[in-house]
PDB file of C-alpha atoms in Angstrom:
ATOM      1  CA  MET M   1       0.000   0.000   0.000  1.00 32.00           C
ATOM      2  CA  SER M   2       1.336   3.435  -0.860  1.00 32.00           C
ATOM      3  CA  GLU M   3       2.487   5.967   1.697  1.00 33.00           C
ATOM      4  CA  ASP M   4      -0.069   8.408   3.006  1.00 36.00           C
ATOM      5  CA  HIS M   5       0.378  11.819   1.351  1.00 39.00           C
ATOM      6  CA  GLY M   6       1.774  14.228   3.949  1.00 38.00           C
ATOM      7  CA  LEU M   7       1.337  11.743   6.812  1.00 36.00           C
ATOM      8  CA  GLU M   8       4.826  12.487   8.117  1.00 40.00           C
ATOM      9  CA  GLU M   9       4.447  16.256   7.922  1.00 43.00           C
ATOM     10  CA  ASP M  10       4.152  16.410  11.737  1.00 51.00           C
ATOM     11  CA  ASP M  11       4.272  14.082  14.731  1.00 61.00           C
ATOM     12  CA  SER M  12       0.668  12.884  14.538  1.00 71.00           C
ATOM     13  CA  GLY M  13       1.659   9.434  13.287  1.00 75.00           C
ATOM     14  CA  ALA M  14       4.001   8.970  16.250  1.00 82.00           C
ATOM     15  CA  VAL M  15       1.266  10.068  18.661  1.00 85.00           C
ATOM     16  CA  MET M  16      -1.162   7.515  17.276  1.00 85.00           C
ATOM     17  CA  ARG M  17       1.407   4.723  17.487  1.00 89.00           C
ATOM     18  CA  ALA M  18       2.083   5.630  21.126  1.00 92.00           C
ATOM     19  CA  VAL M  19      -1.629   5.629  21.945  1.00 93.00           C
ATOM     20  CA  GLY M  20      -2.132   2.264  20.252  1.00 94.00           C
ATOM     21  CA  ARG M  21       0.842   0.809  22.103  1.00 94.00           C
ATOM     22  CA  GLN M  22      -0.475   2.002  25.479  1.00 95.00           C
ATOM     23  CA  ILE M  23      -3.913   0.517  24.875  1.00 96.00           C
ATOM     24  CA  LYS M  24      -2.344  -2.793  23.878  1.00 96.00           C
ATOM     25  CA  LEU M  25      -0.181  -2.859  27.020  1.00 96.00           C
ATOM     26  CA  TRP M  26      -3.148  -2.145  29.303  1.00 96.00           C
ATOM     27  CA  ARG M  27      -5.270  -4.779  27.498  1.00 96.00           C
ATOM     28  CA  GLU M  28      -2.599  -7.453  27.779  1.00 96.00           C
ATOM     29  CA  ALA M  29      -1.985  -6.586  31.430  1.00 96.00           C
ATOM     30  CA  ALA M  30      -5.695  -7.219  32.020  1.00 96.00           C
ATOM     31  CA  GLY M  31      -5.380 -10.620  30.346  1.00 96.00           C
ATOM     32  CA  LEU M  32      -7.865  -9.798  27.590  1.00 96.00           C
ATOM     33  CA  LYS M  33      -7.747 -10.806  23.953  1.00 96.00           C
ATOM     34  CA  GLN M  34      -8.710  -8.170  21.380  1.00 96.00           C
ATOM     35  CA  ALA M  35     -12.128  -9.760  20.782  1.00 96.00           C
ATOM     36  CA  GLU M  36     -12.865  -9.943  24.516  1.00 96.00           C
ATOM     37  CA  PHE M  37     -11.774  -6.356  25.073  1.00 96.00           C
ATOM     38  CA  GLY M  38     -13.820  -5.172  22.103  1.00 95.00           C
ATOM     39  CA  ALA M  39     -16.939  -6.898  23.412  1.00 96.00           C
ATOM     40  CA  LEU M  40     -16.533  -5.207  26.797  1.00 96.00           C
ATOM     41  CA  ILE M  41     -16.251  -1.707  25.348  1.00 96.00           C
ATOM     42  CA  GLY M  42     -18.773  -2.203  22.537  1.00 95.00           C
ATOM     43  CA  TYR M  43     -16.412  -2.304  19.554  1.00 94.00           C
ATOM     44  CA  GLY M  44     -15.411  -5.052  17.158  1.00 94.00           C
ATOM     45  CA  GLU M  45     -12.133  -6.968  17.270  1.00 94.00           C
ATOM     46  CA  GLU M  46     -11.137  -5.513  13.900  1.00 92.00           C
ATOM     47  CA  LEU M  47     -11.415  -1.926  15.169  1.00 92.00           C
ATOM     48  CA  VAL M  48      -9.490  -2.734  18.361  1.00 95.00           C
ATOM     49  CA  SER M  49      -6.715  -4.249  16.261  1.00 94.00           C
ATOM     50  CA  ALA M  50      -6.677  -1.255  13.937  1.00 90.00           C
ATOM     51  CA  VAL M  51      -6.417   1.179  16.854  1.00 92.00           C
ATOM     52  CA  GLU M  52      -3.571  -0.750  18.459  1.00 95.00           C
ATOM     53  CA  ARG M  53      -1.702  -0.793  15.143  1.00 91.00           C
ATOM     54  CA  ALA M  54      -2.330   2.951  14.653  1.00 86.00           C
ATOM     55  CA  ARG M  55      -4.411   2.218  11.572  1.00 82.00           C
ATOM     56  CA  ARG M  56      -7.547   3.832  13.003  1.00 82.00           C
ATOM     57  CA  ILE M  57      -7.900   6.858  15.238  1.00 82.00           C
ATOM     58  CA  PRO M  58      -9.928   6.125  18.401  1.00 88.00           C
ATOM     59  CA  ARG M  59     -12.903   8.327  19.161  1.00 86.00           C
ATOM     60  CA  PRO M  60     -13.098   9.947  22.628  1.00 89.00           C
ATOM     61  CA  GLU M  61     -15.782   7.488  23.733  1.00 92.00           C
ATOM     62  CA  PHE M  62     -13.511   4.573  22.780  1.00 95.00           C
ATOM     63  CA  LEU M  63     -10.790   5.921  25.088  1.00 96.00           C
ATOM     64  CA  ASP M  64     -13.272   6.593  27.907  1.00 95.00           C
ATOM     65  CA  LYS M  65     -14.681   3.053  27.751  1.00 95.00           C
ATOM     66  CA  ALA M  66     -11.200   1.530  27.464  1.00 96.00           C
ATOM     67  CA  ASP M  67     -10.070   3.466  30.530  1.00 95.00           C
ATOM     68  CA  GLU M  68     -13.064   2.251  32.522  1.00 95.00           C
ATOM     69  CA  VAL M  69     -12.867  -1.413  31.461  1.00 95.00           C
ATOM     70  CA  LEU M  70      -9.100  -1.658  31.891  1.00 96.00           C
ATOM     71  CA  GLY M  71      -9.084   0.206  35.207  1.00 95.00           C
ATOM     72  CA  ALA M  72      -6.540   2.702  33.939  1.00 95.00           C
ATOM     73  CA  GLY M  73      -7.579   5.362  36.431  1.00 95.00           C
ATOM     74  CA  GLY M  74      -7.814   8.099  33.838  1.00 95.00           C
ATOM     75  CA  LYS M  75      -4.469   7.408  32.162  1.00 94.00           C
ATOM     76  CA  ILE M  76      -6.068   6.264  28.874  1.00 95.00           C
ATOM     77  CA  ALA M  77      -8.836   8.879  28.953  1.00 94.00           C
ATOM     78  CA  ALA M  78      -6.175  11.555  29.446  1.00 93.00           C
ATOM     79  CA  MET M  79      -4.878  10.811  25.952  1.00 92.00           C
ATOM     80  CA  LYS M  80      -8.029  12.286  24.383  1.00 88.00           C
ATOM     81  CA  LYS M  81      -6.452  15.721  24.031  1.00 80.00           C
ATOM     82  CA  ASP M  82      -3.366  14.352  22.284  1.00 82.00           C
ATOM     83  CA  VAL M  83      -5.536  12.231  19.998  1.00 82.00           C
ATOM     84  CA  ALA M  84      -7.767  15.203  19.168  1.00 73.00           C
ATOM     85  CA  GLU M  85      -4.735  17.278  18.165  1.00 69.00           C
ATOM     86  CA  ALA M  86      -3.181  14.437  16.175  1.00 68.00           C
ATOM     87  CA  ARG M  87      -6.420  13.357  14.556  1.00 63.00           C
ATOM     88  CA  TYR M  88      -5.887  15.458  11.460  1.00 56.00           C
ATOM     89  CA  PRO M  89      -2.953  16.521   9.301  1.00 55.00           C
ATOM     90  CA  LYS M  90      -1.300  19.737  10.483  1.00 61.00           C
ATOM     91  CA  LYS M  91      -2.465  21.820   7.517  1.00 54.00           C
ATOM     92  CA  VAL M  92      -6.064  20.779   8.244  1.00 54.00           C
ATOM     93  CA  ARG M  93      -5.711  21.707  11.911  1.00 58.00           C
ATOM     94  CA  ASP M  94      -4.311  25.101  10.966  1.00 65.00           C
ATOM     95  CA  LEU M  95      -7.162  25.739   8.536  1.00 65.00           C
ATOM     96  CA  ALA M  96      -9.773  24.679  11.082  1.00 66.00           C
ATOM     97  CA  LYS M  97      -8.260  27.106  13.601  1.00 71.00           C
ATOM     98  CA  LEU M  98      -8.539  29.952  11.083  1.00 73.00           C
ATOM     99  CA  GLU M  99     -12.158  29.060  10.329  1.00 74.00           C
ATOM    100  CA  ALA M 100     -13.002  28.976  14.028  1.00 74.00           C
ATOM    101  CA  GLU M 101     -11.738  32.571  14.403  1.00 79.00           C
ATOM    102  CA  ALA M 102     -13.520  33.887  11.315  1.00 85.00           C
ATOM    103  CA  VAL M 103     -16.385  36.328  11.040  1.00 92.00           C
ATOM    104  CA  GLU M 104     -16.764  35.655   7.309  1.00 95.00           C
ATOM    105  CA  LEU M 105     -15.668  32.856   5.000  1.00 95.00           C
ATOM    106  CA  CYS M 106     -15.849  33.098   1.228  1.00 97.00           C
ATOM    107  CA  ALA M 107     -14.955  30.297  -1.166  1.00 97.00           C
ATOM    108  CA  TYR M 108     -14.962  29.719  -4.916  1.00 98.00           C
ATOM    109  CA  ASN M 109     -14.625  26.123  -6.123  1.00 97.00           C
ATOM    110  CA  ASN M 110     -14.383  24.813  -9.660  1.00 95.00           C
ATOM    111  CA  SER M 111     -13.118  21.267  -9.050  1.00 94.00           C
ATOM    112  CA  VAL M 112     -15.152  19.784  -6.184  1.00 96.00           C
ATOM    113  CA  ILE M 113     -17.899  20.832  -3.771  1.00 98.00           C
ATOM    114  CA  GLN M 114     -16.406  23.037  -1.049  1.00 96.00           C
ATOM    115  CA  GLY M 115     -15.247  20.982   1.939  1.00 94.00           C
ATOM    116  CA  LEU M 116     -17.569  22.658   4.456  1.00 94.00           C
ATOM    117  CA  LEU M 117     -20.526  21.641   2.283  1.00 97.00           C
ATOM    118  CA  GLN M 118     -19.592  18.026   1.561  1.00 97.00           C
ATOM    119  CA  THR M 119     -21.492  14.974   2.760  1.00 97.00           C
ATOM    120  CA  GLU M 120     -19.429  12.194   4.296  1.00 95.00           C
ATOM    121  CA  GLU M 121     -20.062   9.918   1.309  1.00 97.00           C
ATOM    122  CA  TYR M 122     -18.986  12.592  -1.143  1.00 98.00           C
ATOM    123  CA  ALA M 123     -15.857  13.426   0.880  1.00 96.00           C
ATOM    124  CA  ARG M 124     -14.919   9.751   1.011  1.00 96.00           C
ATOM    125  CA  ALA M 125     -15.328   9.478  -2.762  1.00 97.00           C
ATOM    126  CA  VAL M 126     -13.186  12.574  -3.364  1.00 96.00           C
ATOM    127  CA  PHE M 127     -10.356  11.400  -1.117  1.00 95.00           C
ATOM    128  CA  GLY M 128     -10.736   7.873  -2.454  1.00 95.00           C
ATOM    129  CA  ALA M 129     -10.080   9.122  -5.986  1.00 94.00           C
ATOM    130  CA  ALA M 130      -6.585  10.362  -5.073  1.00 91.00           C
ATOM    131  CA  HIS M 131      -3.564   8.810  -6.784  1.00 90.00           C
ATOM    132  CA  PRO M 132      -1.354   7.462  -5.452  1.00 92.00           C
ATOM    133  CA  PRO M 133      -4.048   6.333  -3.002  1.00 93.00           C
ATOM    134  CA  PHE M 134      -4.118   7.199   0.665  1.00 90.00           C
ATOM    135  CA  THR M 135      -3.626   4.466   3.212  1.00 88.00           C
ATOM    136  CA  GLU M 136      -6.785   3.384   5.021  1.00 86.00           C
ATOM    137  CA  GLU M 137      -5.646   5.423   8.022  1.00 81.00           C
ATOM    138  CA  GLY M 138      -4.945   8.457   5.860  1.00 84.00           C
ATOM    139  CA  LEU M 139      -8.346   8.243   4.213  1.00 89.00           C
ATOM    140  CA  GLU M 140     -10.144   7.939   7.551  1.00 85.00           C
ATOM    141  CA  ARG M 141      -8.204  10.860   9.021  1.00 82.00           C
ATOM    142  CA  ARG M 142      -9.122  13.152   6.163  1.00 87.00           C
ATOM    143  CA  VAL M 143     -12.791  12.209   6.054  1.00 90.00           C
ATOM    144  CA  ALA M 144     -13.090  12.628   9.834  1.00 85.00           C
ATOM    145  CA  ALA M 145     -11.303  15.980   9.658  1.00 83.00           C
ATOM    146  CA  ARG M 146     -13.595  17.239   6.941  1.00 88.00           C
ATOM    147  CA  MET M 147     -16.715  16.235   8.831  1.00 88.00           C
ATOM    148  CA  ASP M 148     -15.558  17.730  12.130  1.00 83.00           C
ATOM    149  CA  ARG M 149     -14.642  21.020  10.462  1.00 82.00           C
ATOM    150  CA  GLN M 150     -18.289  21.367   9.501  1.00 87.00           C
ATOM    151  CA  GLU M 151     -19.181  22.107  13.121  1.00 83.00           C
ATOM    152  CA  VAL M 152     -18.523  25.737  12.210  1.00 84.00           C
ATOM    153  CA  ILE M 153     -21.506  25.733   9.831  1.00 87.00           C
ATOM    154  CA  ASP M 154     -24.506  24.306  11.668  1.00 79.00           C
ATOM    155  CA  GLY M 155     -27.110  26.996  11.039  1.00 72.00           C
ATOM    156  CA  SER M 156     -27.672  27.700  14.735  1.00 73.00           C
ATOM    157  CA  THR M 157     -25.982  31.114  14.787  1.00 73.00           C
ATOM    158  CA  ALA M 158     -25.670  34.172  12.571  1.00 70.00           C
ATOM    159  CA  ARG M 159     -21.867  34.181  12.680  1.00 76.00           C
ATOM    160  CA  PRO M 160     -19.679  33.573  10.874  1.00 90.00           C
ATOM    161  CA  VAL M 161     -21.175  34.552   7.531  1.00 95.00           C
ATOM    162  CA  PHE M 162     -20.550  32.160   4.652  1.00 96.00           C
ATOM    163  CA  SER M 163     -20.466  32.842   0.927  1.00 98.00           C
ATOM    164  CA  PHE M 164     -19.885  29.981  -1.495  1.00 98.00           C
ATOM    165  CA  VAL M 165     -19.705  30.070  -5.282  1.00 98.00           C
ATOM    166  CA  GLN M 166     -19.670  26.683  -6.964  1.00 98.00           C
ATOM    167  CA  CYS M 167     -18.854  26.210 -10.632  1.00 98.00           C
ATOM    168  CA  GLU M 168     -21.586  24.237 -12.389  1.00 98.00           C
ATOM    169  CA  SER M 169     -19.003  21.554 -13.197  1.00 97.00           C
ATOM    170  CA  THR M 170     -18.794  20.634  -9.489  1.00 98.00           C
ATOM    171  CA  LEU M 171     -22.523  19.914  -9.442  1.00 98.00           C
ATOM    172  CA  ARG M 172     -22.263  17.559 -12.403  1.00 97.00           C
ATOM    173  CA  ARG M 173     -18.959  15.791 -11.684  1.00 95.00           C
ATOM    174  CA  SER M 174     -20.239  12.496 -10.325  1.00 94.00           C
ATOM    175  CA  PHE M 175     -17.969  11.592  -7.422  1.00 95.00           C
ATOM    176  CA  GLY M 176     -19.229   8.392  -5.824  1.00 95.00           C
ATOM    177  CA  GLY M 177     -22.010   7.793  -8.342  1.00 95.00           C
ATOM    178  CA  ARG M 178     -25.555   9.012  -8.862  1.00 95.00           C
ATOM    179  CA  MET M 179     -26.957   8.468  -5.367  1.00 97.00           C
ATOM    180  CA  VAL M 180     -23.959  10.072  -3.648  1.00 97.00           C
ATOM    181  CA  MET M 181     -24.280  13.115  -5.887  1.00 97.00           C
ATOM    182  CA  ARG M 182     -28.019  13.339  -5.355  1.00 97.00           C
ATOM    183  CA  LYS M 183     -27.521  13.350  -1.577  1.00 98.00           C
ATOM    184  CA  GLN M 184     -24.770  15.943  -1.994  1.00 98.00           C
ATOM    185  CA  LEU M 185     -27.027  18.254  -3.990  1.00 98.00           C
ATOM    186  CA  GLU M 186     -29.720  17.875  -1.352  1.00 98.00           C
ATOM    187  CA  ARG M 187     -27.143  18.881   1.262  1.00 97.00           C
ATOM    188  CA  LEU M 188     -26.437  22.077  -0.690  1.00 98.00           C
ATOM    189  CA  LEU M 189     -30.128  22.898  -0.775  1.00 98.00           C
ATOM    190  CA  GLN M 190     -30.381  22.262   2.969  1.00 96.00           C
ATOM    191  CA  VAL M 191     -27.374  24.398   3.961  1.00 96.00           C
ATOM    192  CA  ALA M 192     -28.517  27.212   1.658  1.00 96.00           C
ATOM    193  CA  GLN M 193     -31.516  27.663   3.968  1.00 95.00           C
ATOM    194  CA  PHE M 194     -29.260  28.689   6.875  1.00 95.00           C
ATOM    195  CA  ARG M 195     -29.599  32.416   7.441  1.00 92.00           C
ATOM    196  CA  ASN M 196     -25.832  32.967   7.512  1.00 94.00           C
ATOM    197  CA  VAL M 197     -25.111  31.020   4.301  1.00 96.00           C
ATOM    198  CA  VAL M 198     -25.284  32.142   0.683  1.00 97.00           C
ATOM    199  CA  ILE M 199     -24.630  29.643  -2.112  1.00 98.00           C
ATOM    200  CA  GLN M 200     -24.279  30.720  -5.736  1.00 98.00           C
ATOM    201  CA  VAL M 201     -23.626  28.823  -8.934  1.00 98.00           C
ATOM    202  CA  MET M 202     -21.341  29.900 -11.764  1.00 98.00           C
ATOM    203  CA  PRO M 203     -22.884  28.423 -14.936  1.00 97.00           C
ATOM    204  CA  LEU M 204     -20.589  26.937 -17.559  1.00 97.00           C
ATOM    205  CA  SER M 205     -22.469  29.014 -20.116  1.00 96.00           C
ATOM    206  CA  ARG M 206     -21.038  32.260 -18.728  1.00 95.00           C
ATOM    207  CA  GLU M 207     -18.731  33.932 -21.225  1.00 94.00           C
ATOM    208  CA  ASP M 208     -16.792  35.598 -18.407  1.00 94.00           C
ATOM    209  CA  ASN M 209     -15.506  33.858 -15.292  1.00 95.00           C
ATOM    210  CA  ALA M 210     -12.952  35.585 -13.071  1.00 96.00           C
ATOM    211  CA  GLY M 211     -12.267  32.263 -11.327  1.00 94.00           C
ATOM    212  CA  VAL M 212     -10.684  30.363 -14.197  1.00 92.00           C
ATOM    213  CA  ASP M 213      -7.319  30.322 -12.372  1.00 92.00           C
ATOM    214  CA  GLY M 214      -8.756  27.901  -9.826  1.00 93.00           C
ATOM    215  CA  SER M 215     -10.400  27.495  -6.448  1.00 95.00           C
ATOM    216  CA  PHE M 216      -9.563  29.710  -3.474  1.00 96.00           C
ATOM    217  CA  ARG M 217     -11.029  30.983  -0.228  1.00 93.00           C
ATOM    218  CA  LEU M 218     -10.962  34.127   1.891  1.00 95.00           C
ATOM    219  CA  VAL M 219     -11.141  34.095   5.689  1.00 92.00           C
ATOM    220  CA  ARG M 220     -11.948  37.387   7.407  1.00 92.00           C
ATOM    221  CA  LEU M 221     -10.912  37.378  11.062  1.00 88.00           C
ATOM    222  CA  LYS M 222     -12.300  39.220  14.083  1.00 86.00           C
ATOM    223  CA  ASP M 223      -9.400  41.673  14.131  1.00 83.00           C
ATOM    224  CA  GLY M 224     -10.186  42.810  10.586  1.00 86.00           C
ATOM    225  CA  THR M 225      -7.417  40.810   8.941  1.00 88.00           C
ATOM    226  CA  THR M 226      -8.231  38.803   5.814  1.00 92.00           C
ATOM    227  CA  ILE M 227      -6.296  35.649   4.951  1.00 90.00           C
ATOM    228  CA  GLY M 228      -6.437  33.988   1.555  1.00 92.00           C
ATOM    229  CA  HIS M 229      -5.965  30.282   1.009  1.00 89.00           C
ATOM    230  CA  ASN M 230      -5.589  28.044  -1.995  1.00 89.00           C
ATOM    231  CA  GLU M 231      -4.715  24.399  -2.520  1.00 81.00           C
ATOM    232  CA  ILE M 232      -3.239  23.234  -5.787  1.00 80.00           C
ATOM    233  CA  GLN M 233      -2.070  19.655  -6.275  1.00 76.00           C
ATOM    234  CA  LEU M 234       0.449  19.030  -3.462  1.00 71.00           C
ATOM    235  CA  THR M 235       0.554  22.607  -2.210  1.00 75.00           C
ATOM    236  CA  SER M 236      -1.652  24.112   0.505  1.00 76.00           C
ATOM    237  CA  ARG M 237      -0.866  27.806   0.928  1.00 82.00           C
ATOM    238  CA  ALA M 238      -2.090  30.529   3.255  1.00 83.00           C
ATOM    239  CA  ILE M 239      -1.878  34.009   1.689  1.00 89.00           C
ATOM    240  CA  ALA M 240      -1.266  36.881   4.089  1.00 86.00           C
ATOM    241  CA  ASP M 241       0.408  39.451   1.837  1.00 90.00           C
ATOM    242  CA  PRO M 242      -2.068  42.394   1.714  1.00 90.00           C
ATOM    243  CA  LYS M 243      -1.487  42.991  -2.009  1.00 94.00           C
ATOM    244  CA  GLU M 244      -2.195  39.359  -2.906  1.00 94.00           C
ATOM    245  CA  VAL M 245      -5.211  39.226  -0.584  1.00 94.00           C
ATOM    246  CA  GLN M 246      -6.589  42.376  -2.206  1.00 96.00           C
ATOM    247  CA  ILE M 247      -6.371  40.716  -5.631  1.00 96.00           C
ATOM    248  CA  LEU M 248      -8.332  37.733  -4.337  1.00 96.00           C
ATOM    249  CA  GLU M 249     -10.942  39.989  -2.737  1.00 97.00           C
ATOM    250  CA  ILE M 250     -11.449  41.887  -5.994  1.00 97.00           C
ATOM    251  CA  ARG M 251     -11.589  38.618  -7.908  1.00 97.00           C
ATOM    252  CA  TYR M 252     -14.145  37.107  -5.545  1.00 98.00           C
ATOM    253  CA  GLY M 253     -16.374  40.154  -5.814  1.00 97.00           C
ATOM    254  CA  ILE M 254     -16.369  39.854  -9.593  1.00 98.00           C
ATOM    255  CA  ILE M 255     -17.061  36.110  -9.391  1.00 98.00           C
ATOM    256  CA  ARG M 256     -20.127  36.726  -7.209  1.00 98.00           C
ATOM    257  CA  ALA M 257     -21.400  39.327  -9.675  1.00 98.00           C
ATOM    258  CA  GLN M 258     -20.898  36.961 -12.610  1.00 98.00           C
ATOM    259  CA  ALA M 259     -22.616  34.017 -10.890  1.00 98.00           C
ATOM    260  CA  LEU M 260     -26.343  33.362 -10.655  1.00 98.00           C
ATOM    261  CA  THR M 261     -28.161  35.095  -7.798  1.00 98.00           C
ATOM    262  CA  PRO M 262     -28.749  32.987  -4.674  1.00 98.00           C
ATOM    263  CA  ARG M 263     -32.401  32.399  -5.631  1.00 97.00           C
ATOM    264  CA  GLU M 264     -31.478  31.479  -9.216  1.00 98.00           C
ATOM    265  CA  SER M 265     -28.717  29.238  -7.891  1.00 98.00           C
ATOM    266  CA  LEU M 266     -31.097  27.223  -5.699  1.00 98.00           C
ATOM    267  CA  ALA M 267     -33.384  26.695  -8.670  1.00 98.00           C
ATOM    268  CA  PHE M 268     -30.379  25.621 -10.727  1.00 98.00           C
ATOM    269  CA  ILE M 269     -29.246  23.121  -8.070  1.00 98.00           C
ATOM    270  CA  GLU M 270     -32.775  21.708  -7.856  1.00 98.00           C
ATOM    271  CA  LYS M 271     -32.780  21.322 -11.646  1.00 97.00           C
ATOM    272  CA  VAL M 272     -29.480  19.422 -11.597  1.00 97.00           C
ATOM    273  CA  ARG M 273     -30.761  17.238  -8.747  1.00 96.00           C
ATOM    274  CA  GLY M 274     -33.788  16.375 -10.854  1.00 95.00           C
ATOM    275  CA  GLU M 275     -31.486  15.291 -13.652  1.00 94.00           C
ATOM    276  CA  THR M 276     -29.312  13.172 -11.349  1.00 87.00           C
TER     277      THR M 276
END
């Protein structure tokens, strides 16, 4: 199996191996086989094995139950913070931190549905299409990271404000097959009802499109600073230079003006869903 892209970019892999090793030591000290231990904490033998081999990242409830069953006195449960920090690649953690401090997030996408809008099935299909392929652990880490990042957009508050412009091609590119795409389009329609979210579509029929250079996002922070971000092939780059950020801000404004209005965009998405 190929190496996980960027897996060694920080110490998260080492953290997960240490956690798995500790759980194995506590389990063996208790005289339990993996299947027996799994039955006691409500998980299958396969998952227990994967956690101990650092192939799967344990959820907080897994660590809590393991601590209780193995009588670890809080030593296993205490690893939850380390696991939470190591759960995702560093660049994803950094991006999530930026998003958590934002008052406004703007994103134009012309390759895939924006990550904050993706369903789990769609995200899994997108990551699963990567070549060379991710390891099973790498795939799970990225899908989990993408889903957890979506906590910032739950529709329960008015802040931050979100603006998304999706190229029509992203609505028609069938990642995961027809049913996955249909569910994904329904997710767009659902999120568009949130009062702090605006979703627009850039039709392929437009003669002018200021976003032809590729996808990017803008994150406006509480202190008034705006950070740009783009991700191209193997490069994930934060853009802080005021001159470059200004270019992206101007470009995004033009993209929004060129796209369908929010109301027209919802009708367009519904039309594509009907064709899916």
